[in-house]
Amino acid sequence: MILLQSVVNGVLLGLVYALIAAGLSLIFGLMEIVNFAHGQFLMLAMYGAYWLAVLYGVDPLFSLPLWTIVLFLLGVATYWLIIARVLRAPMLAQIFSTFGLGVFLQSLAQFFWSPDFRLVPSPLVKGRIEILGLFVGIPELVASLGAVIAFALLYLFVTRTETGRALQATSEDREAAALVGIDSHRMFALGWGIGLACVGIAGVLLSNFYYIFPEVGFPFALIAYVAVALGGFGSIPGAFVAGIIIGLVEVLSGLLIGPAYKYLFVFLVYLIVVFTRPQGLFGRY
Amino acid sequence: MPALLRLEEVSKRFGGLVANDRISLEVQEGEILGLIGPNGAGKTTLFHCISGFYTPDSGRIFLRGQEITGKSPEEIAQHGIARTFQIVRIFKDLTVLDNTIVGALLRTRSVQEAKKKAVQILEFTGLKDKMDRLAAHLTIADKKRLELSRALATDPVLLLLDETMAGLNPQEIKEAVDLIRAIRERGITVFVVEHVMEAIMTVCDRIIVLDYGRKIADDVPANIATNEEVIKAYLGERYHVAG
Amino acid sequence: MTQELARRSISENLSRWGKVLLGVILAAFLLGYPFVFTGPFPQHLMIRIFLFAALAQAWNILGGYCGQISLGHAVFFGIGAYTSTILLIYWHLSPWLGMVVGVLLSLVATLLIGYPTFRLAGHYFAIATIAVGEIARVLVTNWPFAGGAVGLYVPLLPEGLRTFEFHTTKVPYYYISLLLLLAVTTTTWFLERSRAGYYFRAIKADPDAARSLGIPIHRYKLLALAISGAFTAMGGTFYAQYVLYIDPESVLPLMLSVIICLVAVLGGVGTLWGPILGALVLIPLSEGTRVYLAGMGGAGRAFDLIVYGALIVLMSVFEPTGLIGLWRRIQRALEVRVSYARLAAARRGEQTVRGPGSQ
Ligand SMILES: Nc1ncnc2c1ncn2[C@@H]1O[C@H](COP(=O)(O)OP(=O)(O)O)[C@@H](O)[C@H]1O
Ligand SMILES: [Mg+2]
């Protein structure tokens, strides 16, 4: 029973991971740049939801659209201000441009908001329900449902709309896409916008039940890197499956071996995967 | 005399695509051998197989009778096969001299000695004046020349050149042809992929033709030019014909 | 014309005696510093500069010359710190010997980490090193023998060079850290001129081209990591003996790995002076803001990182070659001006113009 309970928890958690990883994967698939500030953007979204709740009494559920849009715009701005300038730069500059951004955002949060742990006071979604003898936290349930919806929308957007297909075309072959008149810069900016919007949604949903502090994004980002590598860099369905696998690994190893080691196993899974199958489960190359 | 390089039924597949289909050939010591064929015929893939960047799915490769199939690129370079790449891969942030020194260091531990050798090579290839420039700042023709110098610096017995003349103007092509001949004079066997027909027809002793991964001809240039199958393979393919 | 000029930097034009003089002044300054600045803070500051310059220089061998971006170098630092401390606590082994054992263990770690991760290219490698670093941190945090999350105190022993502990003065720490920096810088200097140095740069520039020239790139990456990790481990032992207390949060955090490479990146990777320059700029900045904002507690501690982060972004975007690159650019600009001035002077029929470029 307790095992089954853990499996459910793992899947719920994994769905949120999947959404964060999808944003990362989308960006990498487009321009082969890893967003090392991914976790810090997640942290910003969490703080955003927190402050609106504390200062103006707006429940995270209601500020969700706002932060999704804000994060989208932040993504577009990050692209134009930073990424567009390092696209042709050496890899080192690419890594450090987003890495520096992450350090900057995180320390900014620490400076202004202190390293204290915070919780959104009495969010609308709270408590837990019992389904078939299993206890499920309502905020967790809402978060994973939200993640699934966002994921589905993302998938529909990429596969069914004109713009989404242009995005995919750019991801598959930049030059060929440019030949048929797709402006790759615009696609890249869009990719960053959507990538961070995913993170924004995940952050707000997490803020309903997760402690908020400046470093909160870091483990999530690490897990997202693992998920992206596991699923295959650039593959969105891969990120989905990998997110769930990692959620399961984390919760089950926490249960079976000890909570202190849960991340350890996530990283071990990563190392094992990239060494045995460097292109990931769904990788194209 | 045994061949310098011998390929026995070498095949390489990418998924369903057979890029090299049971190719057998021999490269004789001291010759200039050409490899031609329409785009996508499998020339670069064959060079990758010989130089160890790809492992053939089947077949065997021998250098001076010693099997080198499946060896790593670095081992094959140590055995004496040097190569250039279709898209030049020089070390952009290094100077012309340093690029060449890296090549020369294969045969000596001493940087001093490697430098001496590199300067000699650059003198031979005509890049000595530019040896302190950053490789990134060279013209296309000079970049190709540098890649060649770097390969020569490893003291190869066999040099694989993948389209070293693509993108060069007629004057530069003429210089490249002269350089290839001079390389052979130094006792190095040259195996060259080329799209520029007038150059390959004049410089090669013998030419091998690939089409859809298969070897369709292996003959002296004069016969290649009149070979029915070769002409058919090239129909519809834009290429430069001599005269 | 400018091409020719660009090659010859001002320092190359400095006369030989000028260089010797400069060297003597620098040496005198470095040796005399602790006697001029006798207060604990200036000495502490310099020790930290030396330590981080040494760590960044060690990182530079792998990251700057060989092009393998490690974001997990804290692992080696932690190995050095924990090895000597554990050996001292449980087996009363001298920290100096502990340092040697730490270096040996760092070589083992090199094989364990490098062998699998070096198959990965670029971003994958960076992420893998983060994962390795986090695994090490979690393991040590949950290992009671190593003090777990609480950490370990280095046993207090009578002070002296033999025990590698000094309680009444920082001066010996000053010279030891200076020696460490000198050692790794000299090593780098020799590497730059050796076959390995050429091979490192070739691997960084284009691994496939390097292989086509017969370079066993895997072996040379391991060599770079081994040298880099060994010096980093030495830095770890030094840190443990200097602070006399270690815990996972001080010697194994990701932030440490980050700062090590930030120092190198800011100064200029793949150059001999870059990491030193980076430390000279970054460490006073971080120590200064830390002292200045000490009253603000945890919040104040983040301020230096805000500046770090912003600097790194700006550097990546505008001057990926770091402060060294900036300096070279200024130098070139100056020299071009000097040459124009010379040209103008020649036109006016004068013989020479005095300037940094003239003999
Ligand atoms: N790494 C690869 N993966 C998949 N297909 C490849 C790869 N390399 C080459 N090919 C395919 O193999 C065929 C031969 O390519 P190539 O050897 O480059 O031809 P050539 O050099 O004669 O123009 C082409 O159809 C090409 O698309
Ligand atoms: Mg080709």
mmCIF file of C-alpha atoms and ligand atoms in Angstrom, chain B residues 14 17 19 38-45 54 86, ligand 1:
data_model
loop_
_atom_site.group_PDB
_atom_site.id
_atom_site.type_symbol
_atom_site.label_atom_id
_atom_site.label_comp_id
_atom_site.label_asym_id
_atom_site.label_seq_id
_atom_site.Cartn_x
_atom_site.Cartn_y
_atom_site.Cartn_z
ATOM 1 C CA PHE B 14 22.949 4.744 -42.054
ATOM 2 C CA LEU B 17 20.683 3.952 -46.542
ATOM 3 C CA ALA B 19 26.357 4.863 -48.066
ATOM 4 C CA PRO B 38 27.869 12.635 -57.670
ATOM 5 C CA ASN B 39 26.928 14.358 -54.412
ATOM 6 C CA GLY B 40 25.908 11.832 -51.790
ATOM 7 C CA ALA B 41 27.700 8.986 -53.559
ATOM 8 C CA GLY B 42 29.511 8.076 -50.348
ATOM 9 C CA LYS B 43 32.977 9.546 -50.906
ATOM 10 C CA THR B 44 33.226 11.345 -47.575
ATOM 11 C CA THR B 45 31.791 8.329 -45.795
ATOM 12 C CA TYR B 54 33.316 5.539 -38.827
ATOM 13 C CA GLN B 86 35.412 18.495 -46.558
HETATM 14 N N1 LIG D 1 26.265 10.640 -40.262
HETATM 15 C C1 LIG D 1 25.348 10.335 -41.204
HETATM 16 N N2 LIG D 1 24.105 9.947 -40.844
HETATM 17 C C2 LIG D 1 23.181 9.640 -41.767
HETATM 18 N N3 LIG D 1 23.405 9.693 -43.086
HETATM 19 C C3 LIG D 1 24.630 10.091 -43.522
HETATM 20 C C4 LIG D 1 25.653 10.435 -42.604
HETATM 21 N N4 LIG D 1 26.746 10.785 -43.314
HETATM 22 C C5 LIG D 1 26.423 10.666 -44.600
HETATM 23 N N5 LIG D 1 25.157 10.246 -44.737
HETATM 24 C C6 LIG D 1 24.472 9.960 -46.003
HETATM 25 O O1 LIG D 1 25.260 9.056 -46.713
HETATM 26 C C7 LIG D 1 25.280 9.378 -48.091
HETATM 27 C C8 LIG D 1 26.703 9.596 -48.543
HETATM 28 O O2 LIG D 1 27.184 10.806 -48.007
HETATM 29 P P1 LIG D 1 28.662 11.332 -48.252
HETATM 30 O O3 LIG D 1 29.602 10.252 -47.970
HETATM 31 O O4 LIG D 1 28.831 12.586 -47.483
HETATM 32 O O5 LIG D 1 28.636 11.664 -49.793
HETATM 33 P P2 LIG D 1 29.674 12.462 -50.700
HETATM 34 O O6 LIG D 1 30.838 12.833 -49.850
HETATM 35 O O7 LIG D 1 30.000 11.505 -51.779
HETATM 36 O O8 LIG D 1 28.947 13.657 -51.207
HETATM 37 C C9 LIG D 1 24.412 10.599 -48.269
HETATM 38 O O9 LIG D 1 23.135 10.183 -48.673
HETATM 39 C C10 LIG D 1 24.350 11.181 -46.871
HETATM 40 O O10 LIG D 1 23.129 11.840 -46.676
#
